[in-house]
CSV table of C-alpha atoms in Angstrom, one decimal:
chain,number,residue,atom,x,y,z
A,1,MET,CA,-1.1,-0.8,-0.5
A,2,HIS,CA,-2.1,0.3,-2.3
A,3,GLN,CA,-6.3,2.9,-6.1
A,4,THR,CA,-9.9,2.9,-5.8
A,5,LEU,CA,-9.4,2.4,-2.4
A,6,ARG,CA,-10.7,-1.0,-1.0
A,7,LEU,CA,-12.5,2.3,1.6
A,8,ALA,CA,-14.8,2.0,-1.3
A,9,LEU,CA,-15.7,-1.2,0.1
A,10,ALA,CA,-16.4,0.1,3.3
A,11,THR,CA,-18.7,1.9,1.5
A,12,ALA,CA,-20.3,-1.1,0.4
A,13,THR,CA,-19.7,-2.9,3.9
A,14,ALA,CA,-16.3,-3.4,3.0
A,15,ALA,CA,-14.5,-7.3,2.7
A,16,ALA,CA,-18.0,-9.4,1.5
A,17,LEU,CA,-17.4,-12.8,0.8
A,18,THR,CA,-19.9,-14.0,-1.5
A,19,GLY,CA,-19.1,-18.0,-1.9
A,20,GLY,CA,-15.8,-17.8,-0.6
A,21,LEU,CA,-14.7,-14.7,-3.0
A,22,LEU,CA,-13.3,-11.9,-1.6
A,23,THR,CA,-15.2,-9.2,-3.4
A,24,LEU,CA,-12.7,-5.9,-3.6
A,25,THR,CA,-12.9,-2.9,-5.4
A,26,ALA,CA,-9.1,-2.4,-5.2
A,27,THR,CA,-6.1,-3.0,-3.1
A,28,THR,CA,-3.3,-0.7,-2.3
A,29,ALA,CA,0.1,-1.9,-3.4
A,30,THR,CA,3.7,-2.0,-1.8
A,31,ALA,CA,6.6,-1.4,-3.3
A,32,ALA,CA,10.4,-1.6,-3.0
A,33,ASP,CA,10.8,-2.4,0.9
A,34,SER,CA,13.7,-4.3,1.6
A,35,THR,CA,15.1,-5.5,4.9
A,36,ALA,CA,15.7,-2.0,6.1
A,37,VAL,CA,12.9,-0.4,3.9
A,38,ALA,CA,14.6,2.3,2.3
A,39,LYS,CA,12.5,6.0,2.6
A,40,ALA,CA,11.3,8.1,-0.2
A,41,ASP,CA,13.5,11.3,-0.8
A,42,PHE,CA,12.3,13.2,-3.9
A,43,ASN,CA,14.2,16.0,-3.5
A,44,GLY,CA,16.9,14.4,-2.4
A,45,ASP,CA,18.0,16.4,1.0
A,46,GLY,CA,17.9,13.2,3.0
A,47,ILE,CA,14.8,13.9,4.7
A,48,GLY,CA,11.7,11.1,3.8
A,49,ASP,CA,8.8,12.4,1.8
A,50,VAL,CA,5.3,10.9,1.6
A,51,ALA,CA,3.5,10.6,-1.5
A,52,PHE,CA,-0.4,10.0,-2.0
A,53,SER,CA,-3.4,10.1,-4.0
A,54,ALA,CA,-6.5,11.8,-4.4
A,55,HIS,CA,-7.7,9.4,-7.1
A,56,GLY,CA,-11.6,10.4,-6.7
A,57,ALA,CA,-10.8,14.0,-7.0
A,58,TYR,CA,-12.6,16.5,-9.1
A,59,VAL,CA,-10.0,18.1,-11.6
A,60,ASN,CA,-11.9,21.0,-13.8
A,61,GLY,CA,-14.7,19.8,-13.1
A,62,LYS,CA,-14.0,16.3,-14.3
A,63,LYS,CA,-15.2,13.6,-11.8
A,64,ASP,CA,-12.7,11.1,-10.3
A,65,ALA,CA,-10.0,12.7,-13.1
A,66,GLY,CA,-7.9,12.5,-9.6
A,67,GLN,CA,-4.3,13.5,-8.3
A,68,LEU,CA,-1.3,13.0,-6.5
A,69,VAL,CA,-0.3,14.7,-3.2
A,70,VAL,CA,3.5,15.1,-2.3
A,71,LEU,CA,4.3,15.9,1.4
A,72,TYR,CA,7.7,17.0,1.4
A,73,GLY,CA,10.1,16.0,5.1
A,74,SER,CA,11.0,18.3,7.3
A,75,ALA,CA,13.0,18.8,10.8
A,76,SER,CA,8.7,19.8,12.0
A,77,GLY,CA,7.9,16.8,9.9
A,78,VAL,CA,5.5,17.0,7.0
A,79,SER,CA,2.3,19.8,6.8
A,80,SER,CA,0.7,21.1,3.6
A,81,ALA,CA,2.9,24.1,3.6
A,82,LYS,CA,5.1,22.3,1.9
A,83,ARG,CA,4.1,20.3,-1.2
A,84,ALA,CA,3.1,19.4,-4.3
A,85,THR,CA,-0.3,18.6,-5.9
A,86,ILE,CA,-0.3,17.2,-9.3
A,87,SER,CA,-3.1,16.3,-11.9
A,88,GLN,CA,-2.6,15.5,-15.5
A,89,ASN,CA,-3.1,19.0,-16.2
A,90,THR,CA,-0.2,19.6,-14.4
A,91,THR,CA,2.4,21.0,-16.5
A,92,GLY,CA,5.0,18.2,-17.8
A,93,THR,CA,2.8,15.7,-16.8
A,94,PRO,CA,1.5,13.4,-19.0
A,95,GLY,CA,-2.1,13.0,-20.6
A,96,THR,CA,-5.5,15.2,-19.7
A,97,ALA,CA,-7.2,15.2,-16.3
A,98,GLU,CA,-10.9,13.1,-18.1
A,99,THR,CA,-13.5,11.6,-16.1
A,100,GLY,CA,-13.1,8.4,-14.3
A,101,ASP,CA,-9.1,8.2,-14.9
A,102,GLY,CA,-8.5,7.8,-11.2
A,103,PHE,CA,-4.7,9.5,-11.9
A,104,GLY,CA,-3.2,8.1,-8.5
A,105,TYR,CA,-4.8,5.0,-8.4
A,106,ASP,CA,-1.6,3.1,-7.4
A,107,THR,CA,2.1,4.5,-7.3
A,108,ALA,CA,5.4,2.9,-6.6
A,109,TYR,CA,8.7,4.9,-6.0
A,110,ALA,CA,12.1,4.1,-6.6
A,111,ASP,CA,15.3,6.1,-8.3
A,112,PHE,CA,14.1,4.6,-11.8
A,113,ASN,CA,16.4,6.7,-14.2
A,114,GLY,CA,19.8,6.5,-11.7
A,115,ASP,CA,20.0,10.4,-11.0
A,116,GLY,CA,20.1,10.1,-7.0
A,117,TYR,CA,16.7,11.8,-6.9
A,118,ASP,CA,13.7,8.9,-6.1
A,119,ASP,CA,10.9,9.0,-9.0
A,120,ILE,CA,7.1,7.8,-8.4
A,121,ALA,CA,5.1,5.9,-11.1
A,122,VAL,CA,1.8,6.5,-11.2
A,123,GLY,CA,-0.8,4.5,-12.6
A,124,SER,CA,-4.3,5.5,-13.9
A,125,ALA,CA,-6.7,2.4,-13.9
A,126,GLY,CA,-9.7,4.4,-15.5
A,127,GLU,CA,-8.1,5.8,-18.1
A,128,ASP,CA,-9.5,5.5,-22.1
A,129,VAL,CA,-7.0,5.2,-24.3
A,130,SER,CA,-7.5,5.2,-27.9
A,131,GLY,CA,-10.7,4.3,-27.7
A,132,ASP,CA,-10.2,1.5,-25.3
A,133,THR,CA,-12.6,1.8,-21.9
A,134,ASP,CA,-10.3,1.8,-18.9
A,135,GLY,CA,-7.5,0.4,-20.9
A,136,GLY,CA,-5.5,2.3,-18.3
A,137,ALA,CA,-2.3,4.2,-18.1
A,138,LEU,CA,0.9,4.4,-16.9
A,139,ALA,CA,3.5,7.4,-16.2
A,140,ILE,CA,6.7,7.8,-14.4
A,141,LEU,CA,7.0,11.7,-12.6
A,142,TRP,CA,10.7,12.4,-12.3
A,143,GLY,CA,12.5,13.7,-9.1
A,144,SER,CA,14.0,16.6,-8.9
A,145,ALA,CA,16.1,19.5,-6.5
A,146,SER,CA,12.6,20.9,-6.6
A,147,GLY,CA,10.9,17.1,-6.0
A,148,ILE,CA,7.9,15.9,-7.8
A,149,THR,CA,7.1,19.0,-10.3
A,150,GLY,CA,5.2,16.7,-12.8
A,151,LYS,CA,7.7,16.2,-15.6
A,152,GLY,CA,7.4,12.9,-16.4
A,153,VAL,CA,7.1,10.4,-19.0
A,154,THR,CA,4.6,7.6,-20.4
A,155,VAL,CA,5.1,4.6,-20.0
A,156,ALA,CA,3.4,2.2,-22.7
A,157,ASP,CA,1.2,-0.6,-22.4
A,158,PRO,CA,3.1,-3.3,-24.0
A,159,ALA,CA,0.0,-5.4,-24.6
A,160,PRO,CA,-3.1,-3.1,-24.6
A,161,SER,CA,-5.7,-5.8,-26.3
A,162,SER,CA,-5.0,-8.8,-23.8
A,163,HIS,CA,-6.0,-6.6,-20.9
A,164,ASP,CA,-7.4,-3.5,-19.2
A,165,ARG,CA,-6.8,-1.5,-16.2
A,166,TRP,CA,-2.8,-1.1,-17.0
A,167,GLY,CA,-1.0,0.2,-14.0
A,168,GLU,CA,-3.6,-0.8,-11.7
A,169,ASN,CA,-1.0,-2.7,-9.2
A,170,LEU,CA,2.5,-1.2,-9.1
A,171,ALA,CA,5.6,-2.6,-6.8
A,172,ALA,CA,9.7,-1.2,-7.7
A,173,GLY,CA,12.4,-3.3,-6.5
A,174,ASP,CA,15.8,-4.4,-7.7
A,175,PHE,CA,14.4,-8.2,-8.9
A,176,ASP,CA,17.8,-9.2,-10.6
A,177,GLY,CA,20.0,-7.3,-8.2
A,178,ASP,CA,22.0,-5.4,-11.3
A,179,GLY,CA,21.6,-2.0,-9.0
A,180,LYS,CA,19.1,-0.8,-11.7
A,181,ALA,CA,15.3,0.1,-10.6
A,182,ASP,CA,13.1,-2.5,-11.7
A,183,LEU,CA,8.9,-1.9,-11.9
A,184,ALA,CA,6.2,-4.8,-11.5
A,185,VAL,CA,3.1,-3.8,-13.5
A,186,GLY,CA,-0.3,-5.3,-13.2
A,187,THR,CA,-3.5,-5.2,-14.8
A,188,ASN,CA,-6.9,-7.3,-14.9
A,189,SER,CA,-5.1,-9.8,-15.6
A,190,ALA,CA,-3.2,-12.6,-13.9
A,191,THR,CA,0.2,-12.0,-16.3
A,192,VAL,CA,2.4,-9.5,-14.2
A,193,HIS,CA,4.6,-7.2,-16.7
A,194,VAL,CA,8.2,-6.5,-15.4
A,195,PHE,CA,10.1,-3.6,-16.9
A,196,LYS,CA,13.9,-3.8,-15.5
A,197,GLY,CA,17.2,-2.1,-16.1
A,198,GLY,CA,15.8,1.4,-14.9
A,199,PHE,CA,13.7,4.2,-17.4
A,200,SER,CA,15.5,6.3,-19.6
A,201,GLY,CA,14.1,10.2,-20.2
A,202,THR,CA,12.0,9.0,-22.7
A,203,GLY,CA,10.0,6.3,-20.6
A,204,THR,CA,12.1,3.3,-22.7
A,205,ALA,CA,13.2,0.6,-19.9
A,206,GLY,CA,16.6,-1.4,-20.7
A,207,GLY,CA,14.1,-4.9,-21.1
A,208,ARG,CA,10.8,-6.5,-20.3
A,209,TYR,CA,9.5,-9.6,-19.4
A,210,THR,CA,6.2,-11.3,-18.2
A,211,VAL,CA,5.4,-13.3,-15.1
A,212,LYS,CA,2.1,-15.3,-14.3
A,213,PRO,CA,1.2,-17.0,-11.4
A,214,PRO,CA,-1.4,-19.0,-9.9
A,215,ILE,CA,-4.3,-16.7,-9.8
A,216,MET,CA,-7.7,-15.5,-11.3
A,217,GLY,CA,-7.7,-13.0,-14.3
A,218,SER,CA,-10.3,-11.1,-16.0
A,219,ASP,CA,-13.9,-11.0,-14.0
A,220,ALA,CA,-11.7,-11.6,-10.9
A,221,GLY,CA,-9.5,-8.5,-11.3
A,222,GLY,CA,-6.3,-9.8,-12.1
A,223,PRO,CA,-3.5,-9.3,-8.8
A,224,LEU,CA,-5.5,-7.6,-5.6
A,225,ASN,CA,-1.9,-5.9,-4.6
A,226,LEU,CA,2.2,-6.5,-5.3
A,227,THR,CA,4.7,-6.1,-2.9
A,228,ALA,CA,8.6,-6.1,-3.4
A,229,GLY,CA,11.0,-7.0,-1.0
A,230,ASP,CA,14.0,-8.9,0.0
A,231,VAL,CA,12.8,-11.8,1.6
A,232,SER,CA,16.0,-14.3,1.2
A,233,GLY,CA,18.9,-11.7,1.9
A,234,ASP,CA,20.9,-12.6,-1.5
A,235,GLY,CA,20.2,-8.9,-2.5
A,236,ARG,CA,17.9,-9.4,-4.7
A,237,THR,CA,14.2,-8.5,-4.8
A,238,ASP,CA,11.8,-10.5,-4.2
A,239,LEU,CA,7.3,-10.3,-5.2
A,240,VAL,CA,5.0,-11.1,-3.2
A,241,VAL,CA,1.6,-11.2,-5.8
A,242,ASP,CA,-2.0,-11.4,-4.1
A,243,GLY,CA,-4.8,-12.3,-5.7
A,244,PHE,CA,-7.4,-15.3,-5.6
A,245,GLU,CA,-6.3,-18.9,-6.1
A,246,THR,CA,-6.8,-21.0,-9.1
A,247,GLN,CA,-6.4,-24.5,-7.6
A,248,THR,CA,-9.3,-25.0,-5.8
A,249,GLU,CA,-13.3,-24.5,-6.7
A,250,TYR,CA,-13.3,-21.5,-3.8
A,251,GLY,CA,-11.4,-19.1,-5.4
A,252,TRP,CA,-9.7,-18.3,-1.9
A,253,ASN,CA,-7.7,-15.4,-1.0
A,254,ARG,CA,-4.1,-16.1,-1.4
A,255,ASN,CA,-0.6,-14.8,-1.6
A,256,TYR,CA,2.2,-16.4,-4.2
A,257,TYR,CA,6.2,-15.7,-3.1
A,258,LEU,CA,8.4,-15.2,-6.9
A,259,PRO,CA,12.0,-15.5,-5.9
A,260,GLY,CA,14.3,-12.6,-7.5
A,261,SER,CA,17.1,-14.2,-9.4
A,262,SER,CA,19.9,-12.9,-11.6
A,263,SER,CA,17.9,-13.5,-14.9
A,264,GLY,CA,14.6,-11.3,-12.6
A,265,LEU,CA,11.5,-12.7,-10.8
A,266,ALA,CA,11.4,-16.5,-11.1
A,267,THR,CA,8.2,-18.5,-11.3
A,268,ALA,CA,9.8,-22.3,-11.2
A,269,ASN,CA,9.5,-21.9,-7.5
A,270,ILE,CA,6.6,-19.8,-6.3
A,271,LYS,CA,5.9,-20.4,-3.2
A,272,THR,CA,2.0,-20.4,-1.6
A,273,LEU,CA,2.1,-17.7,1.5
A,274,LYS,CA,-0.9,-17.3,4.4
A,275,PRO,CA,-3.8,-14.7,2.8
A,276,GLY,CA,-4.0,-11.2,2.8
A,277,VAL,CA,-4.3,-8.1,0.7
A,278,ILE,CA,-2.1,-6.1,2.4
A,279,THR,CA,1.6,-6.7,2.5
A,280,ALA,CA,4.6,-5.3,3.5
A,281,ILE,CA,8.3,-6.8,3.9
A,282,GLY,CA,10.9,-5.9,6.3
A,283,ASP,CA,13.0,-7.4,8.5
A,284,ILE,CA,11.4,-7.1,12.0
A,285,ASP,CA,13.6,-9.3,14.0
A,286,GLY,CA,17.1,-8.3,13.0
A,287,ASP,CA,18.3,-11.4,11.3
A,288,GLY,CA,19.0,-10.2,7.5
A,289,PHE,CA,15.8,-11.4,6.1
A,290,GLY,CA,12.6,-9.6,5.1
A,291,ASP,CA,9.9,-10.9,6.8
A,292,ILE,CA,6.1,-10.6,5.0
A,293,VAL,CA,3.3,-9.3,6.9
A,294,SER,CA,0.1,-9.5,5.5
A,295,GLY,CA,-3.6,-8.6,7.1
A,296,ALA,CA,-6.6,-11.2,6.1
A,297,TYR,CA,-8.7,-8.2,8.1
A,298,TRP,CA,-12.2,-10.0,7.0
A,299,ASN,CA,-13.8,-12.4,9.5
A,300,THR,CA,-13.8,-15.8,10.2
A,301,THR,CA,-16.7,-17.3,7.8
A,302,THR,CA,-18.3,-15.6,4.7
A,303,SER,CA,-21.4,-14.5,4.3
A,304,ASP,CA,-23.2,-17.7,3.9
A,305,GLY,CA,-21.4,-19.1,7.1
A,306,THR,CA,-18.6,-21.1,4.6
A,307,PRO,CA,-14.8,-21.0,6.6
A,308,PHE,CA,-12.7,-18.5,5.4
A,309,PRO,CA,-9.3,-20.2,6.0
A,310,ASP,CA,-6.5,-18.7,8.0
A,311,SER,CA,-8.8,-15.6,9.1
A,312,GLY,CA,-9.6,-14.3,12.5
A,313,LYS,CA,-12.6,-12.7,14.0
A,314,GLY,CA,-12.3,-8.7,13.1
A,315,GLY,CA,-9.1,-9.8,11.0
A,316,LYS,CA,-5.6,-11.9,11.9
A,317,VAL,CA,-2.3,-10.5,10.8
A,318,TRP,CA,-0.1,-13.2,9.2
A,319,VAL,CA,4.0,-12.8,9.6
A,320,THR,CA,5.7,-14.9,7.9
A,321,TYR,CA,9.7,-15.1,8.6
A,322,GLY,CA,12.2,-14.8,6.5
A,323,THR,CA,15.5,-17.5,6.1
A,324,VAL,CA,18.2,-17.9,3.3
A,325,ASP,CA,15.2,-20.3,1.3
A,326,GLY,CA,12.5,-17.4,1.3
A,327,PRO,CA,9.2,-17.5,3.3
A,328,GLY,CA,9.7,-19.8,7.0
A,329,THR,CA,7.3,-20.0,9.3
A,330,ALA,CA,3.9,-18.1,9.7
A,331,THR,CA,2.9,-16.8,13.2
A,332,GLY,CA,-0.9,-15.3,13.5
A,333,ILE,CA,-1.7,-12.2,15.5
A,334,THR,CA,-5.1,-10.8,16.4
A,335,GLN,CA,-6.6,-8.8,18.8
A,336,ASP,CA,-6.7,-11.2,21.0
A,337,SER,CA,-3.3,-12.0,20.7
A,338,GLY,CA,-1.4,-11.0,23.9
A,339,ASN,CA,-1.6,-7.4,25.1
A,340,VAL,CA,-2.7,-6.3,21.7
A,341,PRO,CA,-4.9,-3.8,22.0
A,342,GLY,CA,-8.9,-3.8,21.6
A,343,THR,CA,-10.9,-7.1,21.0
A,344,ALA,CA,-11.2,-9.0,18.3
A,345,GLU,CA,-14.9,-8.6,17.2
A,346,GLY,CA,-17.4,-8.1,13.9
A,347,ASN,CA,-15.8,-6.0,11.5
A,348,ASP,CA,-12.6,-4.3,13.5
A,349,TRP,CA,-10.7,-4.8,10.0
A,350,PHE,CA,-7.1,-5.8,12.2
A,351,GLY,CA,-4.9,-6.0,9.3
A,352,TYR,CA,-6.7,-3.8,6.5
A,353,GLU,CA,-3.6,-1.9,6.1
A,354,LEU,CA,0.1,-2.5,7.3
A,355,ASP,CA,3.4,-0.6,7.3
A,356,LEU,CA,7.2,-1.2,8.8
A,357,GLY,CA,9.1,0.8,9.5
A,358,ASP,CA,11.9,1.3,12.8
A,359,ILE,CA,10.2,4.0,15.2
A,360,ASN,CA,13.0,3.9,17.8
A,361,GLY,CA,15.8,3.4,15.8
A,362,ASP,CA,17.3,-0.1,17.4
A,363,GLY,CA,17.6,-1.8,14.4
A,364,PHE,CA,14.1,-3.8,14.5
A,365,LEU,CA,11.3,-3.0,12.1
A,366,ASP,CA,7.8,-1.6,14.0
A,367,LEU,CA,4.4,-2.7,12.7
A,368,ALA,CA,1.8,-0.2,11.8
A,369,ILE,CA,-1.7,-1.6,11.7
A,370,GLY,CA,-4.5,-0.4,10.4
A,371,VAL,CA,-8.0,-1.1,12.3
A,372,ALA,CA,-10.2,0.5,9.7
A,373,GLY,CA,-13.3,-0.8,11.2
A,374,GLU,CA,-12.8,-0.2,14.9
A,375,ASN,CA,-16.4,1.0,16.7
A,376,ILE,CA,-15.5,3.1,19.9
A,377,GLY,CA,-17.9,3.8,22.0
A,378,GLU,CA,-20.9,5.2,20.0
A,379,ALA,CA,-18.9,5.9,16.6
A,380,VAL,CA,-19.3,2.9,14.3
A,381,ASN,CA,-16.6,2.6,11.6
A,382,THR,CA,-14.9,4.9,13.1
A,383,GLY,CA,-11.3,3.4,13.2
A,384,ALA,CA,-8.3,3.3,15.2
A,385,VAL,CA,-4.3,2.3,14.6
A,386,THR,CA,-2.2,-0.2,16.5
A,387,VAL,CA,1.4,0.1,16.6
A,388,LEU,CA,3.6,-3.3,17.4
A,389,TYR,CA,7.3,-2.7,18.0
A,390,GLY,CA,10.2,-5.5,16.7
A,391,THR,CA,12.2,-7.1,18.8
A,392,ALA,CA,15.0,-10.2,18.0
A,393,SER,CA,12.1,-12.6,18.5
A,394,GLY,CA,10.0,-11.0,16.3
A,395,LEU,CA,6.7,-8.6,17.2
A,396,ASN,CA,6.2,-8.1,20.6
A,397,THR,CA,2.5,-8.8,21.6
A,398,SER,CA,3.3,-8.8,25.4
A,399,SER,CA,4.2,-5.2,25.9
A,400,GLY,CA,5.1,-2.3,24.4
A,401,ALA,CA,2.3,-2.1,22.1
A,402,GLN,CA,0.2,1.3,21.1
A,403,SER,CA,-3.2,2.5,19.9
A,404,PHE,CA,-4.1,5.3,18.5
A,405,ALA,CA,-8.0,7.0,17.3
A,406,GLN,CA,-9.2,10.2,16.9
A,407,SER,CA,-10.6,10.1,20.6
A,408,THR,CA,-6.8,9.3,22.0
A,409,ALA,CA,-5.7,12.7,24.0
A,410,GLY,CA,-3.5,14.6,21.2
A,411,VAL,CA,-4.5,13.1,18.1
A,412,PRO,CA,-6.7,15.9,16.2
A,413,GLY,CA,-10.1,15.0,15.9
A,414,THR,CA,-12.9,13.8,17.1
A,415,ASP,CA,-14.2,9.7,16.8
A,416,GLU,CA,-16.8,10.0,14.4
A,417,ASP,CA,-19.1,7.1,12.5
A,418,ASP,CA,-17.3,6.1,9.2
A,419,ASP,CA,-14.3,8.0,9.3
A,420,TYR,CA,-12.0,4.6,9.3
A,421,PHE,CA,-9.2,6.0,10.5
A,422,GLY,CA,-6.7,3.9,9.7
A,423,THR,CA,-7.7,3.2,6.0
A,424,ASP,CA,-3.9,3.3,4.9
A,425,VAL,CA,-1.0,3.8,7.3
A,426,LYS,CA,3.0,4.5,6.6
A,427,LEU,CA,5.5,4.3,8.8
A,428,ASP,CA,8.9,6.4,7.4
A,429,ASP,CA,11.5,9.5,9.0
A,430,LEU,CA,9.8,12.6,7.7
A,431,THR,CA,12.2,14.5,9.9
A,432,GLY,CA,15.7,13.2,9.7
A,433,ASP,CA,16.2,12.3,13.0
A,434,GLY,CA,16.6,8.7,11.6
A,435,ARG,CA,13.3,7.3,13.2
A,436,ALA,CA,10.4,6.3,11.3
A,437,ASP,CA,7.2,8.6,11.9
A,438,LEU,CA,3.5,7.9,11.6
A,439,VAL,CA,1.2,9.2,9.1
A,440,VAL,CA,-2.8,7.8,8.9
A,441,GLY,CA,-4.9,8.2,5.9
A,442,SER,CA,-8.9,8.3,6.9
A,443,GLY,CA,-12.2,8.6,5.1
A,444,GLU,CA,-13.1,12.0,7.0
A,445,ASN,CA,-16.4,13.7,6.2
A,446,ALA,CA,-17.5,10.8,3.7
A,447,PHE,CA,-14.7,10.0,2.0
A,448,ASP,CA,-13.1,13.4,1.7
A,449,GLY,CA,-10.1,12.2,3.1
A,450,ALA,CA,-7.3,13.6,5.8
A,451,VAL,CA,-4.2,12.4,6.7
A,452,THR,CA,-2.9,12.6,10.6
A,453,TYR,CA,0.6,13.3,11.2
A,454,LEU,CA,1.6,11.4,14.4
A,455,PRO,CA,5.8,11.4,15.3
A,456,SER,CA,8.3,9.6,16.5
A,457,ASN,CA,9.8,11.0,19.9
A,458,GLY,CA,13.1,8.7,19.7
A,459,THR,CA,11.6,5.9,21.4
A,460,LYS,CA,8.1,5.7,20.7
A,461,ILE,CA,5.4,7.1,18.9
A,462,THR,CA,3.4,10.2,20.1
A,463,THR,CA,0.9,13.1,19.7
A,464,ALA,CA,3.7,15.9,20.5
A,465,GLY,CA,3.2,17.7,17.4
A,466,SER,CA,0.8,16.3,15.4
A,467,ARG,CA,-1.2,17.3,13.0
A,468,THR,CA,-3.8,17.1,10.3
A,469,ILE,CA,-3.5,17.2,6.3
A,470,THR,CA,-6.6,18.1,4.7
A,471,PRO,CA,-8.1,18.2,1.3
A,472,GLY,CA,-8.7,21.9,1.9
A,473,THR,CA,-5.1,23.0,2.5
A,474,SER,CA,-3.4,21.2,0.0
A,475,GLY,CA,-5.1,22.6,-3.2
A,476,VAL,CA,-7.7,18.9,-3.8
A,477,SER,CA,-11.5,19.8,-4.3
A,478,THR,CA,-13.5,18.3,-1.6
A,479,THR,CA,-16.5,18.1,-4.3
A,480,GLY,CA,-17.6,14.4,-4.5
A,481,ALA,CA,-15.3,12.1,-2.9
A,482,PRO,CA,-11.7,12.6,-3.9
A,483,TYR,CA,-10.0,10.0,-1.5
A,484,PHE,CA,-7.3,11.9,0.2
A,485,GLY,CA,-5.0,10.4,1.3
A,486,ALA,CA,-6.4,6.7,0.8
A,487,ASN,CA,-3.6,5.4,-0.4
A,488,PHE,CA,0.1,6.4,0.5
A,489,ALA,CA,2.9,5.2,-2.3
A,490,ASP,CA,5.9,2.4,-0.8
C-alpha cells in the first residue's frame, strides 16, 4: 500500500482468482518502514503527517487526473483544516492535469534531498509521455517549513521503451546504508529501478541500478507491491517485492526478499516468503529485527476450486519474524485465531491492508488490519479494522485486540453496503505524543472515499476525538469516483 486502488477490485468483486492467478488492478506500496517505523514529517514540526491519494479525482474537468492530499499533524490530530491538496496543475508541480494520469497512483516518502524535511515521491502511472500511452511519470515534491507546496522535480524514466506505467510502485529506504535516501521504482515489467544517494534539486540521483526478482512482467503487471524495511537489523534497508512467481505453471502470488548491502540491494540471496499483496515491515517483538507482515486476503480456493496455497478462509495475515540472517519463521493469523475479532468467512478480506506503529509506547509495534469486505448485520462489504498489539512474544491474539467499524460507538458514520471501511490503514503519531494514531480509508459514497481519524489515548486506540475527513472539505471533486483516502503514503 499502496494507486488504482485495489478497491477497484472491490467493484469487480475483487480478489478474483482465475486459474491460480490473482487478478488485481493495482496495489498499495509501502515505503521506508524500519524496525522503528519512522513517521512522515513534511513540515519539520516534529509531529507526524499523513499523505494519501485521490488518484481518480477530476481536475478542471479531466477525469482521473488525480490529486494528492496531505494532512498535517497537530496536538489535536489531523483534519481538513490543516492540509494541502496538490494536482499537476498546482504551481511548481511537474506536468499538467490530464485525463487518466492518475496523479498519486502510488507514493513514498523520505528526505530525498537531505534538508531535514520529508519529501514525497508521487507516481502518475497513467500519464501519456511523448506519445507513449500510459508510459507513466514520477515526480518528487519537496517538503519545507510550509510542508508540501507542490514545488518539485521530475524523475525521468531511464528506459521508456522497455515498459509502461513508470512509477506504478514506489518504496523508499537506505538500501546501501550510506545515510542517504534511495528510491525503488516499479513498472509493468519485472525489473525494479533503484535510484541511490538521494536527489538533487533538479531530480538527479547519486546513481542508479536495477534488480530483477523472479516475478512475471508485462501482462501480469510487474510488481504488485514494493516494501522497504530493515529485516536483518544491520542498518541497511531491505526490499520485499510482491508479484506472481515464475517457477510453476500456476503463477501464484509470492513475496521475495532482497537484502540490502553496502553496494545496494543484492539479488544473489533472494528468499521466497509467504504470499500477501500488502506488506509492512517493523519490529513487533522488540528484538531489533524488522518483522514482515503480509495480507493474503483472498479465500482458500480460486474460482475454479483450485486450492490457493497458504491462505485462509476469509483471508490470512502472515507474520515472518526477522533474524540476523533476514526472514525467519512465519506465523499465520486469521479471524479464527485465538480471540481475534470476527469469524473467518466468505469475502471478509482479512488483511486487505496492513500497517505497523507503536500505539501504546511500549516499544513493541502494533498492527492495524483492514478487513474491507466484512459484512456487519445487513450491511454487505461495509468493512472493519482490527488492531492487534505487539509483545515480546509477537502479536497478541489472546487478549487486548480491538475492532472498529462505522457502527462502533463513537466512530463517525454508519455501516452501509460497499463502504469498504479498511480499504487502507495507517498508524502514525499525528499528535506528537509519541503514540501512533490510526487513520482509516474507505470507499464511502460509491468510492468518493473518506478518511477516519481514531487517536491513541496513550494505551490503545480510542474513539474520543475521532473525526471524518471528506473530499468535500478537502478541495477534491466528488464527480466520478475520486477514491479519496484509498492509498496512504508509507
